[in-house]
mmCIF file of N, CA and C in Angstrom:
data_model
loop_
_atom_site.group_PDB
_atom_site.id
_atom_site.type_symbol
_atom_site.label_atom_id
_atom_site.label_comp_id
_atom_site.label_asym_id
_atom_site.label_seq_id
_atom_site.Cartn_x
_atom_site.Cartn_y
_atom_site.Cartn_z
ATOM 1 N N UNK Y 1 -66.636 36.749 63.352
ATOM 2 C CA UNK Y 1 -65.399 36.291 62.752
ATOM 3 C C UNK Y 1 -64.448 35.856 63.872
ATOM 4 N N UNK Y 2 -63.852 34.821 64.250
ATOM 5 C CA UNK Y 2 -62.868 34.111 64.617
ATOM 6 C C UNK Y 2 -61.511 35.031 64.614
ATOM 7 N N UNK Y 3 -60.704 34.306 65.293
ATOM 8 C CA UNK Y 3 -59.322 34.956 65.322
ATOM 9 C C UNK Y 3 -58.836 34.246 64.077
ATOM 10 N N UNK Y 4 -59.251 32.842 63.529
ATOM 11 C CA UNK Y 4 -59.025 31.647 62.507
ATOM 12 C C UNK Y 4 -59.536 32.385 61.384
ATOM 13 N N UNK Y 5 -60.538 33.248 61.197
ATOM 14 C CA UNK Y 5 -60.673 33.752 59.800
ATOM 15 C C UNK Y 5 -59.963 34.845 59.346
ATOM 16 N N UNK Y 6 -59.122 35.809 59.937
ATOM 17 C CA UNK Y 6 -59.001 36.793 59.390
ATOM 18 C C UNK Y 6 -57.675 36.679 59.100
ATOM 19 N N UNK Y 7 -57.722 37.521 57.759
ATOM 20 C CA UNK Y 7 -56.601 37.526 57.201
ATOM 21 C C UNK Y 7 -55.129 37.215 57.784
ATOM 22 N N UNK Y 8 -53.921 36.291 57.306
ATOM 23 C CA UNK Y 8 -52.605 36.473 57.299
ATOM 24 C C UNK Y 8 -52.161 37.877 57.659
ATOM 25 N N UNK Y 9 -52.095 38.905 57.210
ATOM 26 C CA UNK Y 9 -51.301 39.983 57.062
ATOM 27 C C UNK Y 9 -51.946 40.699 58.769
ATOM 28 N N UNK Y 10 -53.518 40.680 58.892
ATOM 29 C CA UNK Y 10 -53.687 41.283 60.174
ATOM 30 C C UNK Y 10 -53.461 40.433 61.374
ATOM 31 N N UNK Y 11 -52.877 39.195 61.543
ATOM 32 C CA UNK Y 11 -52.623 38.349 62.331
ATOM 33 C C UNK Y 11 -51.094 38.553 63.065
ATOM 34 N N UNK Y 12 -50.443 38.589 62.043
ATOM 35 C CA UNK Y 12 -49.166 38.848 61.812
ATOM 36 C C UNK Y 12 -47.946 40.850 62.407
ATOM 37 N N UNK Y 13 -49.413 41.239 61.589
ATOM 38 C CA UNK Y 13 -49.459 43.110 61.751
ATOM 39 C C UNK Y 13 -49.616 43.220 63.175
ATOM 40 N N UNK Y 14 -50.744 42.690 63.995
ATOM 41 C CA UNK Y 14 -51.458 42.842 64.947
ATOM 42 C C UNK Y 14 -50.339 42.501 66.318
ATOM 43 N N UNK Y 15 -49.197 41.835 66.532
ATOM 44 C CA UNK Y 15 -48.741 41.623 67.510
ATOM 45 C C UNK Y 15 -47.342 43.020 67.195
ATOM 46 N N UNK Y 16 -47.354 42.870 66.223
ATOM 47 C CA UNK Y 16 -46.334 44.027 65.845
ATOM 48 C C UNK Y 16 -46.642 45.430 66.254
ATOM 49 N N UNK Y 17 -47.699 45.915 65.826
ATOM 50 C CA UNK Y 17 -48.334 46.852 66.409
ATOM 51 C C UNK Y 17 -48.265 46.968 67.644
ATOM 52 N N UNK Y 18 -48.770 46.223 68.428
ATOM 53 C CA UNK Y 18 -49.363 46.640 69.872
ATOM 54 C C UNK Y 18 -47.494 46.506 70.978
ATOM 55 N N UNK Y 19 -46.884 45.565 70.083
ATOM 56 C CA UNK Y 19 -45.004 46.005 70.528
ATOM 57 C C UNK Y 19 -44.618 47.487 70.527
ATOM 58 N N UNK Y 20 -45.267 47.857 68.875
ATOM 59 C CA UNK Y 20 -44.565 49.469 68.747
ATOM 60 C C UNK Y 20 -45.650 50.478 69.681
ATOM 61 N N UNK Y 21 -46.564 50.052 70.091
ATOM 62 C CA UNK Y 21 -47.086 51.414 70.923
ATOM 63 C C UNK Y 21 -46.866 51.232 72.199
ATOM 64 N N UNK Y 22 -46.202 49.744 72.817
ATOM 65 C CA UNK Y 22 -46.076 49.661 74.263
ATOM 66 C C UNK Y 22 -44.692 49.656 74.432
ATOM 67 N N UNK Y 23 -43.705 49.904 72.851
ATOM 68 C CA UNK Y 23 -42.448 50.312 73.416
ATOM 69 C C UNK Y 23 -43.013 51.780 73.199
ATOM 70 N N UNK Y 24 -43.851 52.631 72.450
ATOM 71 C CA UNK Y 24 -43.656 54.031 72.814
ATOM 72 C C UNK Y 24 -43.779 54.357 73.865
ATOM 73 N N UNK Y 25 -45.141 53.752 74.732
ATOM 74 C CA UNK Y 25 -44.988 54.329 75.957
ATOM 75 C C UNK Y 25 -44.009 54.213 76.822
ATOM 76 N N UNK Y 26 -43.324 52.999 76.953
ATOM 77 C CA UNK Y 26 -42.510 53.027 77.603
ATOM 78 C C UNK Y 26 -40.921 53.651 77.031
ATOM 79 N N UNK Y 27 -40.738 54.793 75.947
ATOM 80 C CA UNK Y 27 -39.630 55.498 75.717
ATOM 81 C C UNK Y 27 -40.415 56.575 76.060
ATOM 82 N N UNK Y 28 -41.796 57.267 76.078
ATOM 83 C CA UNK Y 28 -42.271 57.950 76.878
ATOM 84 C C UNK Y 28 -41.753 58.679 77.817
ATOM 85 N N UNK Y 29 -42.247 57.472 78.510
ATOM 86 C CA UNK Y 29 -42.269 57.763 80.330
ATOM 87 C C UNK Y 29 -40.730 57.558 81.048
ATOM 88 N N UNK Y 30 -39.978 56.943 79.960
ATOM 89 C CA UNK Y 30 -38.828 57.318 80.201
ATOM 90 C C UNK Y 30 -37.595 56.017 80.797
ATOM 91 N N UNK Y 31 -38.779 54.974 80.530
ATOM 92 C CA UNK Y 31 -38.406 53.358 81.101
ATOM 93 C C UNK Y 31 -37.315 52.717 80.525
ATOM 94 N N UNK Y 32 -37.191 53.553 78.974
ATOM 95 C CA UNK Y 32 -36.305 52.448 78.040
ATOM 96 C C UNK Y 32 -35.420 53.773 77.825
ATOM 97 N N UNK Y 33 -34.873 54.524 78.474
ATOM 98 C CA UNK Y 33 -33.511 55.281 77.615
ATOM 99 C C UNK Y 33 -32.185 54.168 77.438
ATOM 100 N N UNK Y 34 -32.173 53.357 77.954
ATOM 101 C CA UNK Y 34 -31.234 52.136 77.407
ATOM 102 C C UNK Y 34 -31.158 51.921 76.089
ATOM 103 N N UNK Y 35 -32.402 52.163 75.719
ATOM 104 C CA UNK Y 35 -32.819 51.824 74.101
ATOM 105 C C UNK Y 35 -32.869 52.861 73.061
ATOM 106 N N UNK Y 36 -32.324 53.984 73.662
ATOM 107 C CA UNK Y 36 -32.067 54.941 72.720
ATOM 108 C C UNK Y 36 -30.889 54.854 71.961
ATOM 109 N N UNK Y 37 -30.644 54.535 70.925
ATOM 110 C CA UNK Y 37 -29.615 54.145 70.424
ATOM 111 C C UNK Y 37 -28.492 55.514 70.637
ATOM 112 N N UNK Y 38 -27.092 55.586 70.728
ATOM 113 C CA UNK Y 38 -26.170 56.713 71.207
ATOM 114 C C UNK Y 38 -26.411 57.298 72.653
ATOM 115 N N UNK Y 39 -27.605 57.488 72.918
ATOM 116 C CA UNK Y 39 -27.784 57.470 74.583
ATOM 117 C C UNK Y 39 -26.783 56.890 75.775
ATOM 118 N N UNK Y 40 -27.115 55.905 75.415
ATOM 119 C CA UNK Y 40 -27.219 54.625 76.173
ATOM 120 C C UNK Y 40 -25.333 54.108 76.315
ATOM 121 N N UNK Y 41 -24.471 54.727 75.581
ATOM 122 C CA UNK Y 41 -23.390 54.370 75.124
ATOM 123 C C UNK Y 41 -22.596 56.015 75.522
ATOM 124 N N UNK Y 42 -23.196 56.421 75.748
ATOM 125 C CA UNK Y 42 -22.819 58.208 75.654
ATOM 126 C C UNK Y 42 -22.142 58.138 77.201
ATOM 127 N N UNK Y 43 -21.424 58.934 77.503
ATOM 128 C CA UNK Y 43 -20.856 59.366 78.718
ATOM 129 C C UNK Y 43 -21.533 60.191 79.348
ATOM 130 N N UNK Y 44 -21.335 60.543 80.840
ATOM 131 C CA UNK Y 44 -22.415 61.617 81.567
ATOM 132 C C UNK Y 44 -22.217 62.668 80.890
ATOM 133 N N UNK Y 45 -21.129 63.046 80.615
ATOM 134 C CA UNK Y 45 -20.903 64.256 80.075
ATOM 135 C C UNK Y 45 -21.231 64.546 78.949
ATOM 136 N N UNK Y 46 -21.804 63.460 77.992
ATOM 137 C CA UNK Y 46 -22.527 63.785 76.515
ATOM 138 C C UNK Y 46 -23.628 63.712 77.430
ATOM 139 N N UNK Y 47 -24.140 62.517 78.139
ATOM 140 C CA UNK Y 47 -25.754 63.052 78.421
ATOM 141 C C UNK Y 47 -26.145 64.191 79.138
ATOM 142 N N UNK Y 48 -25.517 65.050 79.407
ATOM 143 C CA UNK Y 48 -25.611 66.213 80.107
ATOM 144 C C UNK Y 48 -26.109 66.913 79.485
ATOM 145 N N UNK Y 49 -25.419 66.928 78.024
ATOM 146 C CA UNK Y 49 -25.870 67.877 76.832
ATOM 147 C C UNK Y 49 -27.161 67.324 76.016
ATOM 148 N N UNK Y 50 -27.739 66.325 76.193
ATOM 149 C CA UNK Y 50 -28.894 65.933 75.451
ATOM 150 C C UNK Y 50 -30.108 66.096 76.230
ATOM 151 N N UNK Y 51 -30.959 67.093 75.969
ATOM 152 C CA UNK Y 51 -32.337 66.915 76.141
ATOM 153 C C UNK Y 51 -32.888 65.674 76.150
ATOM 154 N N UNK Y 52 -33.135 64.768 76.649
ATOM 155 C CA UNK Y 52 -33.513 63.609 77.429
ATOM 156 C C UNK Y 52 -35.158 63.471 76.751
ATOM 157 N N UNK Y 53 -35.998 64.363 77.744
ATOM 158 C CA UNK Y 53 -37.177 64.812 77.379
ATOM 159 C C UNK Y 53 -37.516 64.963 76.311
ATOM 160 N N UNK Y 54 -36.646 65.342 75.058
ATOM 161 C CA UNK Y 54 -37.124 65.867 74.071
ATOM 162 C C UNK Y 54 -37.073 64.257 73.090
ATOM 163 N N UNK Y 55 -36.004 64.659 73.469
ATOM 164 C CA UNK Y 55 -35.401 62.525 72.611
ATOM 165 C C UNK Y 55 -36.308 61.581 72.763
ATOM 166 N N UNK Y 56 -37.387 61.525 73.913
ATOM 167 C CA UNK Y 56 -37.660 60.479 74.483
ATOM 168 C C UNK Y 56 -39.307 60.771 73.541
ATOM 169 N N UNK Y 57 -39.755 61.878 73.900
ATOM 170 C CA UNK Y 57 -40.934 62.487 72.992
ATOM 171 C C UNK Y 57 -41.087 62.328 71.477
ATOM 172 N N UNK Y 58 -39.190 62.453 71.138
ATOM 173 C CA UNK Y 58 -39.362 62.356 69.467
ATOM 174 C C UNK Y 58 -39.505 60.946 69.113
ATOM 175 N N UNK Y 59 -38.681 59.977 69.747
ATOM 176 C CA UNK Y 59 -38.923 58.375 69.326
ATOM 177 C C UNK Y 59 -40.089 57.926 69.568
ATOM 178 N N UNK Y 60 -41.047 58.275 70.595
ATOM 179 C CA UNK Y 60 -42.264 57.671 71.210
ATOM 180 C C UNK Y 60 -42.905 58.006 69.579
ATOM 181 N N UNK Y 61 -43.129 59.451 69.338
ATOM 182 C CA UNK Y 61 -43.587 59.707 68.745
ATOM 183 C C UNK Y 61 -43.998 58.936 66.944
ATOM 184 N N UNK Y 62 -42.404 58.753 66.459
ATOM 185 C CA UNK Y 62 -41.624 57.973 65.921
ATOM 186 C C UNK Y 62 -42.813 56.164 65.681
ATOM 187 N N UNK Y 63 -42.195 55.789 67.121
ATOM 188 C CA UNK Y 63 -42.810 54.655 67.225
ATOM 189 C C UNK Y 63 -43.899 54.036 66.913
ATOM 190 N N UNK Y 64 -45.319 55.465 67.581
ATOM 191 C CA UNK Y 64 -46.260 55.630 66.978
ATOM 192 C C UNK Y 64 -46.994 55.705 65.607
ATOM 193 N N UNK Y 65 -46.030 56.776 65.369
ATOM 194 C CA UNK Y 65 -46.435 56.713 63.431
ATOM 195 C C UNK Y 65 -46.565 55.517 62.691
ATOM 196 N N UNK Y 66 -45.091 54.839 63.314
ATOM 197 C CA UNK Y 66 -44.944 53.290 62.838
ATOM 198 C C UNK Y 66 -45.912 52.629 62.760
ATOM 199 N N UNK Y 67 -46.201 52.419 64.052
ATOM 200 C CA UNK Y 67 -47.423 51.614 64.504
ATOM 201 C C UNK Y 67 -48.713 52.152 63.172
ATOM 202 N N UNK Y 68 -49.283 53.398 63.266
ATOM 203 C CA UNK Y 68 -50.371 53.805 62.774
ATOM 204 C C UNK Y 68 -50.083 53.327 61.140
ATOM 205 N N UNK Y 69 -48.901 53.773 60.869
ATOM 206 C CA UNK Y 69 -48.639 53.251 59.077
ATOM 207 C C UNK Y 69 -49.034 51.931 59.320
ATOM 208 N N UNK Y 70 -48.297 50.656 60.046
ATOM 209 C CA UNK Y 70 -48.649 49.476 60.168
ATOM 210 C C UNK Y 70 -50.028 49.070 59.939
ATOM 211 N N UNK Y 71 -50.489 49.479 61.107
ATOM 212 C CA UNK Y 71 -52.181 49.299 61.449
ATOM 213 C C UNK Y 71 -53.089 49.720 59.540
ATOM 214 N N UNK Y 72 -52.495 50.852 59.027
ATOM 215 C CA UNK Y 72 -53.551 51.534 58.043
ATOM 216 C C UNK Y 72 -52.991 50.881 56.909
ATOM 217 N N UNK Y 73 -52.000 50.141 56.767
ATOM 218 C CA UNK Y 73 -51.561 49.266 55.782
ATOM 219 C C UNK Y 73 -51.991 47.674 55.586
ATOM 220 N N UNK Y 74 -52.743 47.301 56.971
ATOM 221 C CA UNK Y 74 -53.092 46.071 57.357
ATOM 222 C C UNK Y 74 -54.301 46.236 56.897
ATOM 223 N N UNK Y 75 -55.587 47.130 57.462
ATOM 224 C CA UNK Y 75 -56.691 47.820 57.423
ATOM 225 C C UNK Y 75 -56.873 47.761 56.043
ATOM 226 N N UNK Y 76 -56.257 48.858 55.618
ATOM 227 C CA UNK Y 76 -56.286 49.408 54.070
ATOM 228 C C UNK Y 76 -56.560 48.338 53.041
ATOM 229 N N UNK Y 77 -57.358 48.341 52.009
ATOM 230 C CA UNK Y 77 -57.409 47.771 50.873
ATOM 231 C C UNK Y 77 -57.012 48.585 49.602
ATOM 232 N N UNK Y 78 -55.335 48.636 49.793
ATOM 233 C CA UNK Y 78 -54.606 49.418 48.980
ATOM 234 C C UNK Y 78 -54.281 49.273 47.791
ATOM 235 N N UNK Y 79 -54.400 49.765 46.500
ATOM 236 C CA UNK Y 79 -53.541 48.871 45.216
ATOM 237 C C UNK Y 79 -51.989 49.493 45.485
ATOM 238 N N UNK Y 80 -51.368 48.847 44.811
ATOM 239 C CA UNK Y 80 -50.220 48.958 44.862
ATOM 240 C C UNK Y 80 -49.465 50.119 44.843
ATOM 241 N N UNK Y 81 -50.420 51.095 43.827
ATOM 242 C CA UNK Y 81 -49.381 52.733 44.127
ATOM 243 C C UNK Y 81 -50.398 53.010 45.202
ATOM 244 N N UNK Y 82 -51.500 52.890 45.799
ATOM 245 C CA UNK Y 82 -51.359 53.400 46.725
ATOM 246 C C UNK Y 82 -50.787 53.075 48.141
ATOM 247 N N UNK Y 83 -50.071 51.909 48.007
ATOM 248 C CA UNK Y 83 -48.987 51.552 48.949
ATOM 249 C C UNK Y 83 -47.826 52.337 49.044
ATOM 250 N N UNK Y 84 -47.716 52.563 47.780
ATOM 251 C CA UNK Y 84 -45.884 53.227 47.414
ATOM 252 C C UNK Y 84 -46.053 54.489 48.180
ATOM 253 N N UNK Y 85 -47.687 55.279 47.858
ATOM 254 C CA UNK Y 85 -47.713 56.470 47.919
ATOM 255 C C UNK Y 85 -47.647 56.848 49.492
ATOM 256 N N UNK Y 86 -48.367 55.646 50.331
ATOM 257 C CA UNK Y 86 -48.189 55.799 52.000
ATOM 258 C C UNK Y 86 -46.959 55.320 52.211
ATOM 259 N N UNK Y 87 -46.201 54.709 51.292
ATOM 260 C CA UNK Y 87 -44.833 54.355 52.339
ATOM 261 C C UNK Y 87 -44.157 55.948 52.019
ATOM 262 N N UNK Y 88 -44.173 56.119 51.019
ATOM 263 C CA UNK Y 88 -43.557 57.884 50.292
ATOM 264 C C UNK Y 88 -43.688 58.481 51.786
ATOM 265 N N UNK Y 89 -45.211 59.266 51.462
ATOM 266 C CA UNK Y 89 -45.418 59.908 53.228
ATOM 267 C C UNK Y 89 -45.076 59.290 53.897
ATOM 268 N N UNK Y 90 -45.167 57.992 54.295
ATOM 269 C CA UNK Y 90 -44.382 57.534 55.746
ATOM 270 C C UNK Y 90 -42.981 57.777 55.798
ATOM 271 N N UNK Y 91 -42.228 57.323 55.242
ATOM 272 C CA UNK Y 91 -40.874 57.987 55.067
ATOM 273 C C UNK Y 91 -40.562 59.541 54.896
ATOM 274 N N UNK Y 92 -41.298 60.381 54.493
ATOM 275 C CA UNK Y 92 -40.946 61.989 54.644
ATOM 276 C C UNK Y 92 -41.244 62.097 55.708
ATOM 277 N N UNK Y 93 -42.114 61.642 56.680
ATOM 278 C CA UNK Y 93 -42.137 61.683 58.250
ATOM 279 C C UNK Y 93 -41.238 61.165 59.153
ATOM 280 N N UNK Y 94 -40.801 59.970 58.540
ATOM 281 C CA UNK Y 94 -39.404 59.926 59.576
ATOM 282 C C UNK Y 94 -38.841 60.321 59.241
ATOM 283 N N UNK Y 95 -38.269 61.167 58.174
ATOM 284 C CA UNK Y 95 -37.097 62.109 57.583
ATOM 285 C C UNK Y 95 -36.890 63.720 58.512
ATOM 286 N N UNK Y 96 -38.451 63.886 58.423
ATOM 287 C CA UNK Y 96 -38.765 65.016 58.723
ATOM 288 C C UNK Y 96 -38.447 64.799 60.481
ATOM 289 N N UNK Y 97 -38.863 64.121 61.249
ATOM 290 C CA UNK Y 97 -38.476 63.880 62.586
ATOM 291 C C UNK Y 97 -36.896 63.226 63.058
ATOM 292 N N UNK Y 98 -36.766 62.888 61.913
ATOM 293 C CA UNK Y 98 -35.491 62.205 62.514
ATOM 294 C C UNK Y 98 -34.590 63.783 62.197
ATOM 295 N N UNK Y 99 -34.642 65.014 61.121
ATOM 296 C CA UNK Y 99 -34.304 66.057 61.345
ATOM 297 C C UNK Y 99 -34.537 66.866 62.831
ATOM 298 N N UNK Y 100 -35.830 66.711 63.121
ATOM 299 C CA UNK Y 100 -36.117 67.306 64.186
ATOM 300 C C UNK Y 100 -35.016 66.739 65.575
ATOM 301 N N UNK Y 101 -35.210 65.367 65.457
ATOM 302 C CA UNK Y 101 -34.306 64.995 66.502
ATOM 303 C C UNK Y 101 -32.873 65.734 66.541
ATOM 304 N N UNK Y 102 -32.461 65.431 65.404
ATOM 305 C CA UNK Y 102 -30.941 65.939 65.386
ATOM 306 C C UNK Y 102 -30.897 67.247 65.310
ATOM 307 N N UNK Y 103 -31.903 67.933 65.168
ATOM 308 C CA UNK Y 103 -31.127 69.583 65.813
ATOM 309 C C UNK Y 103 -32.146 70.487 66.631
ATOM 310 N N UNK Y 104 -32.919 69.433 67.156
ATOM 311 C CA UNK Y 104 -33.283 70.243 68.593
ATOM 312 C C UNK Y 104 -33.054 69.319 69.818
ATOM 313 N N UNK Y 105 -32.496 68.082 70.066
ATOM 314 C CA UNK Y 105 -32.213 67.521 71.125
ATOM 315 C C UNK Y 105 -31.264 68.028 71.709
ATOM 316 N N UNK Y 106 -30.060 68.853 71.565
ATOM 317 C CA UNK Y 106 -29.300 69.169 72.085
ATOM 318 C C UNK Y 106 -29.515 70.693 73.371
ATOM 319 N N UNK Y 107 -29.450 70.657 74.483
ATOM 320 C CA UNK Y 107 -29.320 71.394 75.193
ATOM 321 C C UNK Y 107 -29.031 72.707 74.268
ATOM 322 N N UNK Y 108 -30.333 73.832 74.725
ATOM 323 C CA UNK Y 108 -30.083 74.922 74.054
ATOM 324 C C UNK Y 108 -30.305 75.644 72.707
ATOM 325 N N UNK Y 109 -30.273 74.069 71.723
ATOM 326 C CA UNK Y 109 -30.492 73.790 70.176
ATOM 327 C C UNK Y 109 -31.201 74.327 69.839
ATOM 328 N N UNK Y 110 -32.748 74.531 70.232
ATOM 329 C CA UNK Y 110 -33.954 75.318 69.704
ATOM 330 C C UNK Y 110 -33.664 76.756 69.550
ATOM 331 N N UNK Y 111 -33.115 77.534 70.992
ATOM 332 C CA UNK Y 111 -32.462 78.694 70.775
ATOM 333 C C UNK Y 111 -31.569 78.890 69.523
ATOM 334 N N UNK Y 112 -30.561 78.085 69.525
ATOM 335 C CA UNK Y 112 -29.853 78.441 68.279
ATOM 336 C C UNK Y 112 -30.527 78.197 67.096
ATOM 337 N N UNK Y 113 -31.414 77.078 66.860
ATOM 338 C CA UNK Y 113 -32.089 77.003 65.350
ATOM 339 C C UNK Y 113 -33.540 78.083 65.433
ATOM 340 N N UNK Y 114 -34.024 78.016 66.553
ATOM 341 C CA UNK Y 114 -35.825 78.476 66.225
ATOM 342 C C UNK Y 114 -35.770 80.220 67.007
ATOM 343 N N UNK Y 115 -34.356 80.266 67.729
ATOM 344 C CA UNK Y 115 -34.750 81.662 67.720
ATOM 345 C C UNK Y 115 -35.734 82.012 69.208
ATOM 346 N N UNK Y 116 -36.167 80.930 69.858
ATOM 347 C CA UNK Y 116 -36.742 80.812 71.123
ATOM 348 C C UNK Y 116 -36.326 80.386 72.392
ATOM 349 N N UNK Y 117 -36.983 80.745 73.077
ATOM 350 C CA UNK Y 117 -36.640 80.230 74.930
ATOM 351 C C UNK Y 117 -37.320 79.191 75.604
ATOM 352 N N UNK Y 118 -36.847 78.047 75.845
ATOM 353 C CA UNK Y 118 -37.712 77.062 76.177
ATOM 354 C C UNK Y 118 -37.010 76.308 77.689
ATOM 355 N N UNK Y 119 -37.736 75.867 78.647
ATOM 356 C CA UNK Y 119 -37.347 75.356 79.527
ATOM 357 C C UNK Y 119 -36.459 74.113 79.398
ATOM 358 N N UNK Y 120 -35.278 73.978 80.071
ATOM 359 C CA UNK Y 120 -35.143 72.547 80.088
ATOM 360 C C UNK Y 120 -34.631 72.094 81.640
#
């Protein structure tokens, strides 16, 4: 099969994808904190208080999922509820992480929510 035969939707999916996993790595490793949205705009003295590391782990992460929903939605020969039903889960996952972000990025945060000791 040709790059000319295959479907519209994986042609299209396919450059999108391989954006969202080479911006994860690079919020990773730590290349794009520019692109952390509130970061990037924050004063030293707010970034002092943000776990960096942790932020940078939760968006990569983030990014990824994206990507993988993308990819298994392109892939997939879905009917229609079972589209609804992966965007459903896909969205309780960024719900569920975008919680995570907001109350363990903060310097200390885990202690106060989870009750543990963690390096930072």
């Amino acid at each position: 099969m040709t790059i000319a035969q295959l479907p519209i939707h994986i042609m299209l999916i396919t450059p999108i994808a391989v954006a969202l996993f080479v911006l994860g790595i690079l919020v990773a490793t730590g290349k794009a904190d520019r692109w952390i949205a509130g970061y990037n705009t924050a004063s030293e003295e707010e970034c002092a208080k943000v776990n960096i590391k942790r932020v940078r782990w939760i968006s990569a992460i983030i990014l990824w999922i994206s990507d993988i929903y993308l990819v298994f939605l392109a892939i997939a020969n879905l009917s229609a509820i079972g589209i609804i039903i992966t965007t459903l889960a896909f969205i309780v996952v960024c719900i569920i992480f975008t919680i995570l972000a907001a109350t363990s990025t903060k310097k200390g945060s885990v202690e106060k929510y989870w009750g543990t000791k963690t390096k930072t």
